Amino acid sequence: MTLAALNSPVDLNQSQLLIVGRQRLEGELQVNGAKNSALALMAASVLSREPIRLQNMPDLTDIGTMAKILVSLGMGFHLEGSSTVLSGGGITRHDPSYDLTRRLRASFFLIGPLLARHGVAKVPLPGGCRIGSRPVHEHNKGLEAMGARISIASGVVSAEVRGNQGRLQGCPIHLDYPSVGATETLMMAATLAEGETVLRNAAQEPEVEDLAGLLKAMGARIRGAGSSTIQISGVKELHGADHAVIPDRIEAGTFLIAAAVTRSRLHVTPVESSHLNAVLAKLEAMGCSISPQGQGLTITTLGQLRGCELRTQPFPGFPTDLQAPFMALLATVQGDSFVTETVFENRLQHVAELKRMGAQIHTNGTNVAILKGVPMLSGVPVAGTDLRAAAAMVIAGLAADGVTHVAGLEHLDRGYTRLEERLQAVGARISRIDATRTALLAA
Ligand code: UD1
């Protein structure tokens, strides 16, 4: 190894994105199907013996992991043209392995449909992660209220319905916090329960509504999804259905932020703008101009942008999943900005990396950041410590002077399909170098 290699900012064991910043972007970016919807829809396929055909599924590592988990339980899985077909007729197991579930927190959402259809489920606790502790007591409490016996031993949640022929019993459930995952788990469980379930203080995220859309197409009786009260009248069986995944609002938001940070004009499509109202309002208040065009939005960013104050909140508030990418933008605008993360307790890890690029950010504890915009960030080696932090590093790199090396692509690839190719197509100078090539370059 040469001295140059020793001094290289590039970690030789990791794939990286190399970004030459300060390029204007222009053209159109296509938004894929929503990862978080797709994961819940896949979990819902457990509820029926008949095939569920899903269109517009994103090609992401998280989706591959969920598919592996379902196949390990006996689910049939194949591609048919542009559809992903999941057939639950052969499911014989109810105990996904920790080896697979630990890679994907959303795998815990399987506890609801497994229990509802088979009267028993054993799902490993998802554990904490870098952004926070990620508890599941709201899921468990709701299932217990519906008659399940829950016990936790050796890191596995075992749920069982004794009596009532293994069938859950509908009931009123009040969530202490409008957890997306708990709402989805309990809504799925309630579709096959006896009688009516009313979920109060439910999550109102568009992904919950999308899941209800599939469940209704399967024969479930659900009212109010998308509001804070959801009523589900249980049925005995659900049948097969076809369903198209909604566009990913977080990916769309990331692209709009990419346009803003490079002061560019981009058309982002398809976008359901009502899913992004809180984000669009902030971008407009900062000085971006956004207009609907066809099925998407065109964003134009000319001149200086102003700082703003934002607070993450459950939908329809500002999404926590866009807080990190948005903060990268705020680091480059005129004036001060204030960011408060209220959803997760430890979601400011990107701050340290942004500061290494020259951002001026002070944090107060773990959830408040005060930013003073700087005229220019500098390209340096940085790492994304989780999915959205990695996206924030890409956003910062697009605006920075010089070359930014972004590591942590195993996180980025969980939520964005071939991000570098798509950004390249609109004018970004960005490329991926895999670990072997990185080592060769540095040798
Ligand atoms: C989902 C999304 C994730 C997003 C998050 C919040 C998926 C696959 N992931 O995650 O991208 O960041 O919503 O919009 O859809 N909580 C409890 N008790 C519980 C469950 C959650 O206190 O039993 C708390 C969590 O600690 C957290 C907050 O609720 O502070 C939000 O979590 P939740 O809505 O459950 O997130 P997920 O469904 O895991």
Short mmCIF file of C-alpha atoms and ligand atoms in Angstrom, two decimals:
data_model
loop_
_atom_site.label_atom_id
_atom_site.label_comp_id
_atom_site.label_asym_id
_atom_site.label_seq_id
_atom_site.Cartn_x
_atom_site.Cartn_y
_atom_site.Cartn_z
CA MET A 1 0.00 0.00 0.00
CA THR A 2 1.31 3.45 -0.90
CA LEU A 3 1.58 6.45 1.39
CA ALA A 4 -1.18 8.03 -0.71
CA ALA A 5 -3.39 5.10 0.17
CA LEU A 6 -2.64 5.53 3.87
CA ASN A 7 -3.60 9.19 3.63
CA SER A 8 -6.66 8.47 1.53
CA PRO A 9 -9.96 9.50 3.04
CA VAL A 10 -11.52 6.44 1.44
CA ASP A 11 -12.18 3.45 3.70
CA LEU A 12 -10.79 0.60 1.66
CA ASN A 13 -13.33 -1.92 2.92
CA GLN A 14 -16.46 -0.01 2.02
CA SER A 15 -18.28 0.88 -1.16
CA GLN A 16 -18.69 4.61 -1.54
CA LEU A 17 -20.43 7.26 -3.56
CA LEU A 18 -18.13 9.91 -4.97
CA ILE A 19 -19.89 13.21 -5.56
CA VAL A 20 -18.41 16.23 -7.29
CA GLY A 21 -20.70 18.93 -5.95
CA ARG A 22 -22.11 22.21 -7.20
CA GLN A 23 -23.61 20.85 -10.40
CA ARG A 24 -27.03 22.18 -11.44
CA LEU A 25 -29.61 19.48 -11.95
CA GLU A 26 -32.16 19.53 -14.74
CA GLY A 27 -34.79 17.16 -16.05
CA GLU A 28 -37.17 14.62 -14.59
CA LEU A 29 -36.83 12.17 -11.72
CA GLN A 30 -39.20 9.22 -11.48
CA VAL A 31 -40.41 8.29 -8.02
CA ASN A 32 -40.65 4.58 -7.18
CA GLY A 33 -43.25 2.78 -5.09
CA ALA A 34 -43.17 3.53 -1.37
CA LYS A 35 -40.86 1.26 0.63
CA ASN A 36 -42.85 1.58 3.84
CA SER A 37 -46.14 0.81 2.09
CA ALA A 38 -44.67 -2.12 0.21
CA LEU A 39 -43.35 -3.72 3.42
CA ALA A 40 -46.76 -3.50 5.11
CA LEU A 41 -48.54 -4.79 1.99
CA MET A 42 -46.20 -7.78 1.91
CA ALA A 43 -47.02 -8.49 5.56
CA ALA A 44 -50.74 -8.29 4.72
CA SER A 45 -50.36 -11.03 2.10
CA VAL A 46 -50.03 -13.48 5.04
CA LEU A 47 -53.74 -12.91 5.75
CA SER A 48 -54.98 -14.80 2.69
CA ARG A 49 -54.46 -18.23 1.15
CA GLU A 50 -54.98 -16.69 -2.28
CA PRO A 51 -52.42 -14.76 -4.37
CA ILE A 52 -51.84 -11.05 -3.76
CA ARG A 53 -50.47 -9.25 -6.85
CA LEU A 54 -48.53 -6.09 -6.07
CA GLN A 55 -47.62 -3.54 -8.75
CA ASN A 56 -45.07 -0.73 -8.53
CA MET A 57 -42.93 -2.56 -5.98
CA PRO A 58 -39.59 -0.82 -5.38
CA ASP A 59 -36.40 -2.79 -5.99
CA LEU A 60 -34.74 -2.38 -2.58
CA THR A 61 -32.72 -4.53 -0.20
CA ASP A 62 -35.43 -4.17 2.49
CA ILE A 63 -38.02 -5.63 0.10
CA GLY A 64 -35.67 -8.53 -0.68
CA THR A 65 -35.22 -9.20 3.04
CA MET A 66 -38.98 -9.16 3.68
CA ALA A 67 -39.46 -11.56 0.73
CA LYS A 68 -36.87 -13.95 2.26
CA ILE A 69 -38.66 -13.82 5.61
CA LEU A 70 -42.02 -14.63 4.00
CA VAL A 71 -40.56 -17.44 1.90
CA SER A 72 -38.98 -18.92 5.06
CA LEU A 73 -42.53 -19.19 6.48
CA GLY A 74 -43.80 -21.03 3.39
CA MET A 75 -45.08 -18.11 1.32
CA GLY A 76 -44.98 -18.55 -2.45
CA PHE A 77 -43.17 -15.63 -4.11
CA HIS A 78 -42.66 -14.96 -7.81
CA LEU A 79 -42.55 -12.19 -10.37
CA GLU A 80 -45.19 -12.14 -13.10
CA GLY A 81 -44.52 -9.41 -15.65
CA SER A 82 -44.31 -6.22 -13.58
CA SER A 83 -46.22 -7.74 -10.65
CA THR A 84 -44.85 -9.34 -7.51
CA VAL A 85 -47.08 -12.25 -6.58
CA LEU A 86 -47.28 -13.50 -3.00
CA SER A 87 -49.25 -16.68 -2.33
CA GLY A 88 -49.96 -17.50 1.30
CA GLY A 89 -51.60 -20.90 0.75
CA GLY A 90 -48.49 -22.82 1.78
CA ILE A 91 -47.60 -20.93 4.97
CA THR A 92 -46.81 -23.51 7.66
CA ARG A 93 -44.52 -21.58 10.01
CA HIS A 94 -45.22 -18.63 12.30
CA ASP A 95 -41.73 -18.08 13.69
CA PRO A 96 -39.47 -16.00 11.44
CA SER A 97 -35.81 -16.36 12.43
CA TYR A 98 -33.86 -13.65 14.22
CA ASP A 99 -31.15 -13.93 11.61
CA LEU A 100 -33.56 -12.46 9.03
CA THR A 101 -35.80 -10.25 11.19
CA ARG A 102 -32.90 -8.39 12.81
CA ARG A 103 -32.13 -6.84 9.40
CA LEU A 104 -35.56 -5.26 9.13
CA ARG A 105 -37.59 -3.71 11.91
CA ALA A 106 -40.79 -3.81 9.82
CA SER A 107 -40.64 -7.62 10.02
CA PHE A 108 -42.21 -7.29 13.48
CA PHE A 109 -45.42 -6.10 11.79
CA LEU A 110 -45.91 -9.76 10.76
CA ILE A 111 -47.05 -10.60 14.29
CA GLY A 112 -50.55 -9.20 13.59
CA PRO A 113 -51.37 -11.09 10.38
CA LEU A 114 -49.67 -14.33 11.52
CA LEU A 115 -51.66 -14.32 14.74
CA ALA A 116 -54.93 -13.41 13.02
CA ARG A 117 -54.67 -16.19 10.47
CA HIS A 118 -53.03 -18.96 12.49
CA GLY A 119 -53.84 -18.11 16.12
CA VAL A 120 -50.14 -18.22 16.96
CA ALA A 121 -47.00 -16.21 16.14
CA LYS A 122 -43.45 -16.05 17.47
CA VAL A 123 -41.59 -13.00 16.24
CA PRO A 124 -38.21 -11.78 17.54
CA LEU A 125 -38.23 -8.37 19.22
CA PRO A 126 -36.89 -5.82 16.75
CA GLY A 127 -34.55 -4.30 19.33
CA GLY A 128 -33.25 -0.76 19.21
CA CYS A 129 -31.44 0.95 16.39
CA ARG A 130 -29.31 4.01 15.86
CA ILE A 131 -32.27 6.39 15.69
CA GLY A 132 -33.90 5.21 18.89
CA SER A 133 -35.16 2.36 21.03
CA ARG A 134 -38.07 1.31 18.72
CA PRO A 135 -40.34 -0.32 21.32
CA VAL A 136 -43.33 -2.51 20.34
CA HIS A 137 -45.50 -2.33 23.46
CA GLU A 138 -48.33 -0.62 21.52
CA HIS A 139 -48.47 -3.59 19.12
CA ASN A 140 -48.45 -6.08 21.99
CA LYS A 141 -50.95 -4.18 24.15
CA GLY A 142 -53.44 -4.02 21.29
CA LEU A 143 -53.10 -7.71 20.49
CA GLU A 144 -53.59 -8.56 24.18
CA ALA A 145 -56.75 -6.44 24.26
CA MET A 146 -57.98 -8.55 21.33
CA GLY A 147 -57.53 -11.71 23.38
CA ALA A 148 -53.98 -12.80 22.59
CA ARG A 149 -51.70 -14.11 25.32
CA ILE A 150 -48.33 -12.49 24.91
CA SER A 151 -45.11 -13.57 26.54
CA ILE A 152 -41.59 -12.43 25.90
CA ALA A 153 -38.68 -14.79 26.46
CA SER A 154 -35.18 -14.96 25.00
CA GLY A 155 -35.89 -11.91 22.85
CA VAL A 156 -38.89 -13.46 21.13
CA VAL A 157 -42.49 -12.27 21.43
CA SER A 158 -44.82 -15.27 21.52
CA ALA A 159 -48.48 -14.56 20.88
CA GLU A 160 -51.28 -17.07 21.01
CA VAL A 161 -55.07 -17.02 20.98
CA ARG A 162 -56.48 -19.72 23.25
CA GLY A 163 -60.18 -20.47 22.92
CA ASN A 164 -62.56 -18.75 20.48
CA GLN A 165 -61.19 -21.31 17.96
CA GLY A 166 -57.95 -19.38 17.80
CA ARG A 167 -59.73 -16.24 16.62
CA LEU A 168 -58.99 -12.75 17.93
CA GLN A 169 -61.85 -10.73 19.36
CA GLY A 170 -62.50 -7.20 18.08
CA CYS A 171 -62.50 -4.43 20.72
CA PRO A 172 -61.84 -0.70 21.20
CA ILE A 173 -58.09 0.12 21.32
CA HIS A 174 -56.61 3.49 22.18
CA LEU A 175 -52.98 3.93 21.13
CA ASP A 176 -50.93 6.05 23.54
CA TYR A 177 -48.89 7.22 20.52
CA PRO A 178 -50.00 7.08 16.87
CA SER A 179 -47.37 4.50 15.94
CA VAL A 180 -47.38 3.63 12.24
CA GLY A 181 -46.30 0.04 12.82
CA ALA A 182 -48.75 -0.56 15.68
CA THR A 183 -51.63 0.87 13.64
CA GLU A 184 -50.74 -1.38 10.71
CA THR A 185 -50.20 -4.50 12.86
CA LEU A 186 -53.51 -4.04 14.69
CA MET A 187 -55.47 -3.10 11.58
CA MET A 188 -54.25 -6.29 9.87
CA ALA A 189 -55.01 -8.39 12.95
CA ALA A 190 -58.51 -6.92 13.27
CA THR A 191 -59.51 -7.80 9.70
CA LEU A 192 -59.93 -11.48 10.69
CA ALA A 193 -61.05 -10.93 14.29
CA GLU A 194 -64.57 -11.63 15.47
CA GLY A 195 -66.62 -8.43 15.72
CA GLU A 196 -65.61 -4.80 15.52
CA THR A 197 -62.32 -3.16 16.42
CA VAL A 198 -62.03 0.61 16.78
CA LEU A 199 -58.49 1.97 16.71
CA ARG A 200 -58.28 5.42 18.28
CA ASN A 201 -55.31 7.80 18.05
CA ALA A 202 -54.29 5.75 15.02
CA ALA A 203 -51.47 6.80 12.71
CA GLN A 204 -52.76 8.78 9.72
CA GLU A 205 -49.78 8.20 7.42
CA PRO A 206 -50.57 7.60 3.71
CA GLU A 207 -48.98 4.15 4.03
CA VAL A 208 -51.70 3.17 6.54
CA GLU A 209 -54.31 4.24 4.00
CA ASP A 210 -52.55 2.30 1.26
CA LEU A 211 -52.53 -0.81 3.43
CA ALA A 212 -56.25 -0.36 4.13
CA GLY A 213 -56.75 -0.09 0.35
CA LEU A 214 -55.21 -3.54 -0.20
CA LEU A 215 -57.04 -5.06 2.77
CA LYS A 216 -60.36 -3.75 1.45
CA ALA A 217 -59.57 -5.19 -1.99
CA MET A 218 -59.02 -8.52 -0.16
CA GLY A 219 -62.52 -8.28 1.33
CA ALA A 220 -61.76 -6.58 4.66
CA ARG A 221 -64.30 -4.14 6.09
CA ILE A 222 -62.43 -0.99 7.13
CA ARG A 223 -63.58 2.60 7.56
CA GLY A 224 -61.65 5.71 8.49
CA ALA A 225 -58.07 4.71 7.52
CA GLY A 226 -56.14 7.94 7.02
CA SER A 227 -57.95 9.53 9.99
CA SER A 228 -57.21 9.06 13.68
CA THR A 229 -60.12 6.61 14.19
CA ILE A 230 -60.22 3.40 12.19
CA GLN A 231 -63.13 0.94 12.42
CA ILE A 232 -62.60 -2.62 11.31
CA SER A 233 -65.39 -5.23 11.20
CA GLY A 234 -63.78 -8.64 11.19
CA VAL A 235 -64.54 -11.17 8.45
CA LYS A 236 -63.86 -14.93 8.40
CA GLU A 237 -61.59 -15.00 5.37
CA LEU A 238 -59.78 -12.68 3.02
CA HIS A 239 -59.31 -13.42 -0.66
CA GLY A 240 -56.68 -12.60 -3.31
CA ALA A 241 -56.34 -9.10 -4.75
CA ASP A 242 -54.36 -6.83 -7.07
CA HIS A 243 -52.95 -3.58 -5.74
CA ALA A 244 -50.51 -0.86 -6.85
CA VAL A 245 -48.15 0.64 -4.25
CA ILE A 246 -48.42 4.44 -3.78
CA PRO A 247 -45.47 6.64 -4.83
CA ASP A 248 -42.80 7.03 -2.17
CA ARG A 249 -43.35 10.43 -0.55
CA ILE A 250 -39.98 10.25 1.19
CA GLU A 251 -38.13 9.57 -2.05
CA ALA A 252 -40.10 12.38 -3.76
CA GLY A 253 -39.21 14.71 -0.88
CA THR A 254 -35.54 13.75 -1.13
CA PHE A 255 -35.55 14.66 -4.84
CA LEU A 256 -37.24 18.02 -4.17
CA ILE A 257 -34.60 18.74 -1.52
CA ALA A 258 -31.87 17.76 -4.02
CA ALA A 259 -33.28 20.36 -6.43
CA ALA A 260 -33.37 23.00 -3.70
CA VAL A 261 -29.85 22.35 -2.41
CA THR A 262 -28.41 22.65 -5.95
CA ARG A 263 -30.67 25.65 -6.73
CA SER A 264 -32.05 23.73 -9.71
CA ARG A 265 -35.25 23.09 -11.60
CA LEU A 266 -36.50 19.49 -11.54
CA HIS A 267 -39.70 17.68 -12.39
CA VAL A 268 -40.42 14.96 -9.83
CA THR A 269 -43.11 12.43 -10.74
CA PRO A 270 -45.41 10.79 -9.78
CA VAL A 271 -46.12 12.62 -6.53
CA GLU A 272 -49.27 12.72 -4.45
CA SER A 273 -48.78 16.28 -3.23
CA SER A 274 -51.25 15.90 -0.34
CA HIS A 275 -48.74 13.39 1.11
CA LEU A 276 -46.08 16.10 1.21
CA ASN A 277 -47.96 19.25 2.27
CA ALA A 278 -45.77 19.91 5.32
CA VAL A 279 -42.57 19.60 3.27
CA LEU A 280 -43.85 21.66 0.34
CA ALA A 281 -44.93 24.43 2.71
CA LYS A 282 -41.41 24.63 4.20
CA LEU A 283 -39.71 24.63 0.77
CA GLU A 284 -42.02 27.40 -0.42
CA ALA A 285 -41.53 29.46 2.73
CA MET A 286 -37.77 29.18 2.14
CA GLY A 287 -38.10 30.61 -1.39
CA CYS A 288 -38.60 27.60 -3.71
CA SER A 289 -41.34 27.72 -6.28
CA ILE A 290 -43.31 24.50 -6.68
CA SER A 291 -46.08 23.85 -9.17
CA PRO A 292 -48.13 20.79 -10.10
CA GLN A 293 -47.50 19.47 -13.59
CA GLY A 294 -49.06 16.29 -14.90
CA GLN A 295 -48.81 13.65 -12.16
CA GLY A 296 -45.87 15.32 -10.51
CA LEU A 297 -44.39 18.55 -9.21
CA THR A 298 -41.92 20.94 -10.78
CA ILE A 299 -39.63 22.73 -8.37
CA THR A 300 -37.65 25.80 -9.33
CA THR A 301 -35.04 27.27 -7.07
CA LEU A 302 -33.45 30.54 -8.03
CA GLY A 303 -31.34 32.78 -5.85
CA GLN A 304 -30.99 32.71 -2.10
CA LEU A 305 -33.11 30.51 0.12
CA ARG A 306 -34.01 31.50 3.69
CA GLY A 307 -33.76 29.42 6.85
CA CYS A 308 -36.84 28.10 8.63
CA GLU A 309 -38.08 26.39 11.74
CA LEU A 310 -39.30 22.82 11.60
CA ARG A 311 -40.55 20.20 13.97
CA THR A 312 -41.04 16.58 13.01
CA GLN A 313 -44.41 15.10 13.84
CA PRO A 314 -46.65 12.19 12.92
CA PHE A 315 -48.49 12.74 9.61
CA PRO A 316 -49.71 15.26 8.49
CA GLY A 317 -46.78 16.94 10.26
CA PHE A 318 -43.26 17.16 8.87
CA PRO A 319 -41.98 13.56 8.39
CA THR A 320 -39.11 12.45 10.58
CA ASP A 321 -37.75 10.50 7.60
CA LEU A 322 -37.00 13.78 5.78
CA GLN A 323 -35.52 15.61 8.75
CA ALA A 324 -31.91 14.61 8.00
CA PRO A 325 -31.96 15.39 4.25
CA PHE A 326 -33.76 18.67 4.99
CA MET A 327 -31.15 19.62 7.56
CA ALA A 328 -28.45 19.22 4.91
CA LEU A 329 -30.38 21.79 2.86
CA LEU A 330 -30.82 24.15 5.82
CA ALA A 331 -27.06 24.06 6.40
CA THR A 332 -26.62 25.88 3.04
CA VAL A 333 -29.29 28.61 3.18
CA GLN A 334 -29.20 32.21 4.38
CA GLY A 335 -29.93 32.83 8.06
CA ASP A 336 -30.78 30.65 11.01
CA SER A 337 -32.89 27.51 11.17
CA PHE A 338 -34.28 25.54 14.09
CA VAL A 339 -34.98 21.82 13.85
CA THR A 340 -36.74 19.79 16.55
CA GLU A 341 -36.98 16.02 16.21
CA THR A 342 -39.95 14.80 18.23
CA VAL A 343 -40.59 11.30 16.81
CA PHE A 344 -37.33 9.46 17.55
CA GLU A 345 -35.04 10.16 20.47
CA ASN A 346 -31.71 9.81 18.71
CA ARG A 347 -32.10 11.06 15.19
CA LEU A 348 -29.48 13.81 14.92
CA GLN A 349 -26.49 11.63 14.14
CA HIS A 350 -25.98 13.29 10.77
CA VAL A 351 -25.17 16.56 12.55
CA ALA A 352 -21.61 15.49 13.34
CA GLU A 353 -21.00 14.53 9.70
CA LEU A 354 -22.54 17.76 8.37
CA LYS A 355 -20.31 19.73 10.74
CA ARG A 356 -17.28 17.97 9.26
CA MET A 357 -18.38 19.40 5.91
CA GLY A 358 -18.36 22.90 7.40
CA ALA A 359 -21.97 23.21 8.51
CA GLN A 360 -22.55 25.42 11.55
CA ILE A 361 -24.88 23.49 13.81
CA HIS A 362 -25.37 23.51 17.57
CA THR A 363 -27.41 20.86 19.23
CA ASN A 364 -29.21 21.12 22.50
CA GLY A 365 -29.37 17.61 23.92
CA THR A 366 -30.36 15.00 21.39
CA ASN A 367 -33.34 16.48 19.62
CA VAL A 368 -32.88 20.19 18.88
CA ALA A 369 -30.50 21.60 16.29
CA ILE A 370 -29.84 25.27 15.60
CA LEU A 371 -28.23 25.97 12.25
CA LYS A 372 -26.53 29.06 10.89
CA GLY A 373 -26.42 28.69 7.11
CA VAL A 374 -22.99 28.83 5.47
CA PRO A 375 -22.30 29.94 1.87
CA MET A 376 -20.60 26.66 1.00
CA LEU A 377 -20.08 23.17 2.42
CA SER A 378 -16.80 21.36 1.64
CA GLY A 379 -16.51 17.88 0.20
CA VAL A 380 -14.94 15.48 2.71
CA PRO A 381 -15.31 11.76 3.48
CA VAL A 382 -18.52 11.21 5.41
CA ALA A 383 -20.63 8.25 6.47
CA GLY A 384 -24.38 7.79 6.65
CA THR A 385 -25.15 6.05 9.93
CA ASP A 386 -28.72 5.11 8.97
CA LEU A 387 -30.86 5.22 5.85
CA ARG A 388 -31.97 8.85 5.96
CA ALA A 389 -28.67 10.09 7.38
CA ALA A 390 -27.00 8.54 4.32
CA ALA A 391 -29.47 10.40 2.08
CA ALA A 392 -28.56 13.60 3.94
CA MET A 393 -24.89 13.04 3.11
CA VAL A 394 -25.77 12.72 -0.59
CA ILE A 395 -27.78 15.95 -0.44
CA ALA A 396 -24.90 17.75 1.26
CA GLY A 397 -22.43 16.30 -1.26
CA LEU A 398 -24.48 17.61 -4.19
CA ALA A 399 -24.05 21.15 -2.86
CA ALA A 400 -20.50 20.94 -1.51
CA ASP A 401 -17.36 22.35 -3.01
CA GLY A 402 -15.00 19.55 -4.06
CA VAL A 403 -15.44 15.82 -3.76
CA THR A 404 -17.60 14.17 -1.10
CA HIS A 405 -17.09 10.47 -0.38
CA VAL A 406 -20.22 8.95 1.11
CA ALA A 407 -19.93 5.64 2.93
CA GLY A 408 -22.80 3.73 4.54
CA LEU A 409 -24.35 2.62 1.26
CA GLU A 410 -25.76 -0.51 2.91
CA HIS A 411 -28.14 1.92 4.62
CA LEU A 412 -28.84 4.04 1.54
CA ASP A 413 -29.67 0.98 -0.59
CA ARG A 414 -32.37 -0.05 1.89
CA GLY A 415 -34.48 2.91 0.78
CA TYR A 416 -33.31 4.25 -2.59
CA THR A 417 -32.95 2.21 -5.78
CA ARG A 418 -29.71 3.00 -7.70
CA LEU A 419 -29.82 6.58 -6.46
CA GLU A 420 -26.55 7.54 -8.15
CA GLU A 421 -27.71 6.46 -11.63
CA ARG A 422 -30.91 8.42 -11.31
CA LEU A 423 -29.15 11.57 -10.09
CA GLN A 424 -26.53 11.20 -12.83
CA ALA A 425 -29.32 11.24 -15.41
CA VAL A 426 -30.33 14.75 -14.28
CA GLY A 427 -26.79 16.12 -14.32
CA ALA A 428 -25.23 15.20 -10.97
CA ARG A 429 -21.59 14.11 -11.01
CA ILE A 430 -21.93 11.10 -8.80
CA SER A 431 -20.61 7.57 -9.11
CA ARG A 432 -20.40 4.44 -7.02
CA ILE A 433 -17.15 2.67 -6.45
CA ASP A 434 -17.36 -0.76 -4.92
CA ALA A 435 -15.05 -1.86 -2.16
CA THR A 436 -12.64 -3.78 -4.42
CA ARG A 437 -12.26 -0.89 -6.82
CA THR A 438 -11.86 1.54 -3.94
CA ALA A 439 -8.94 -0.50 -2.67
CA LEU A 440 -7.36 -0.66 -6.14
CA LEU A 441 -7.69 3.09 -6.65
CA ALA A 442 -5.98 3.76 -3.36
CA ALA A 443 -3.18 1.18 -3.82
C1 UD1 B 1 -42.45 3.77 10.53
C2 UD1 B 1 -41.61 3.87 9.29
C3 UD1 B 1 -40.38 4.73 9.55
C4 UD1 B 1 -40.78 6.08 10.12
C5 UD1 B 1 -41.70 5.91 11.32
C6 UD1 B 1 -42.26 7.24 11.82
C7 UD1 B 1 -42.06 1.71 8.27
C8 UD1 B 1 -41.53 0.40 7.83
N1 UD1 B 1 -41.20 2.53 8.90
O1 UD1 B 1 -41.66 3.09 11.52
O2 UD1 B 1 -39.69 4.91 8.31
O3 UD1 B 1 -39.63 6.79 10.51
O4 UD1 B 1 -42.82 5.07 10.98
O5 UD1 B 1 -42.92 7.89 10.80
O6 UD1 B 1 -43.20 2.03 8.03
N2 UD1 B 1 -43.45 3.83 19.66
C9 UD1 B 1 -43.79 3.51 20.95
N3 UD1 B 1 -44.34 2.29 21.23
C10 UD1 B 1 -44.58 1.37 20.24
C11 UD1 B 1 -44.24 1.70 18.91
C12 UD1 B 1 -43.69 2.94 18.65
O7 UD1 B 1 -43.56 4.31 21.86
O8 UD1 B 1 -45.06 0.30 20.54
C13 UD1 B 1 -42.80 5.13 19.38
C14 UD1 B 1 -41.39 4.94 18.85
O9 UD1 B 1 -40.47 4.78 19.90
C15 UD1 B 1 -41.16 6.23 18.11
C16 UD1 B 1 -42.57 6.58 17.60
O10 UD1 B 1 -43.46 5.77 18.32
O11 UD1 B 1 -40.71 7.21 18.99
C17 UD1 B 1 -42.76 6.34 16.12
O12 UD1 B 1 -42.57 5.00 15.84
P1 UD1 B 1 -43.49 4.22 14.81
O13 UD1 B 1 -44.52 5.12 14.25
O14 UD1 B 1 -43.94 2.96 15.45
O15 UD1 B 1 -42.43 3.86 13.70
P2 UD1 B 1 -42.35 2.54 12.85
O16 UD1 B 1 -43.71 2.06 12.54
O17 UD1 B 1 -41.37 1.60 13.45
#
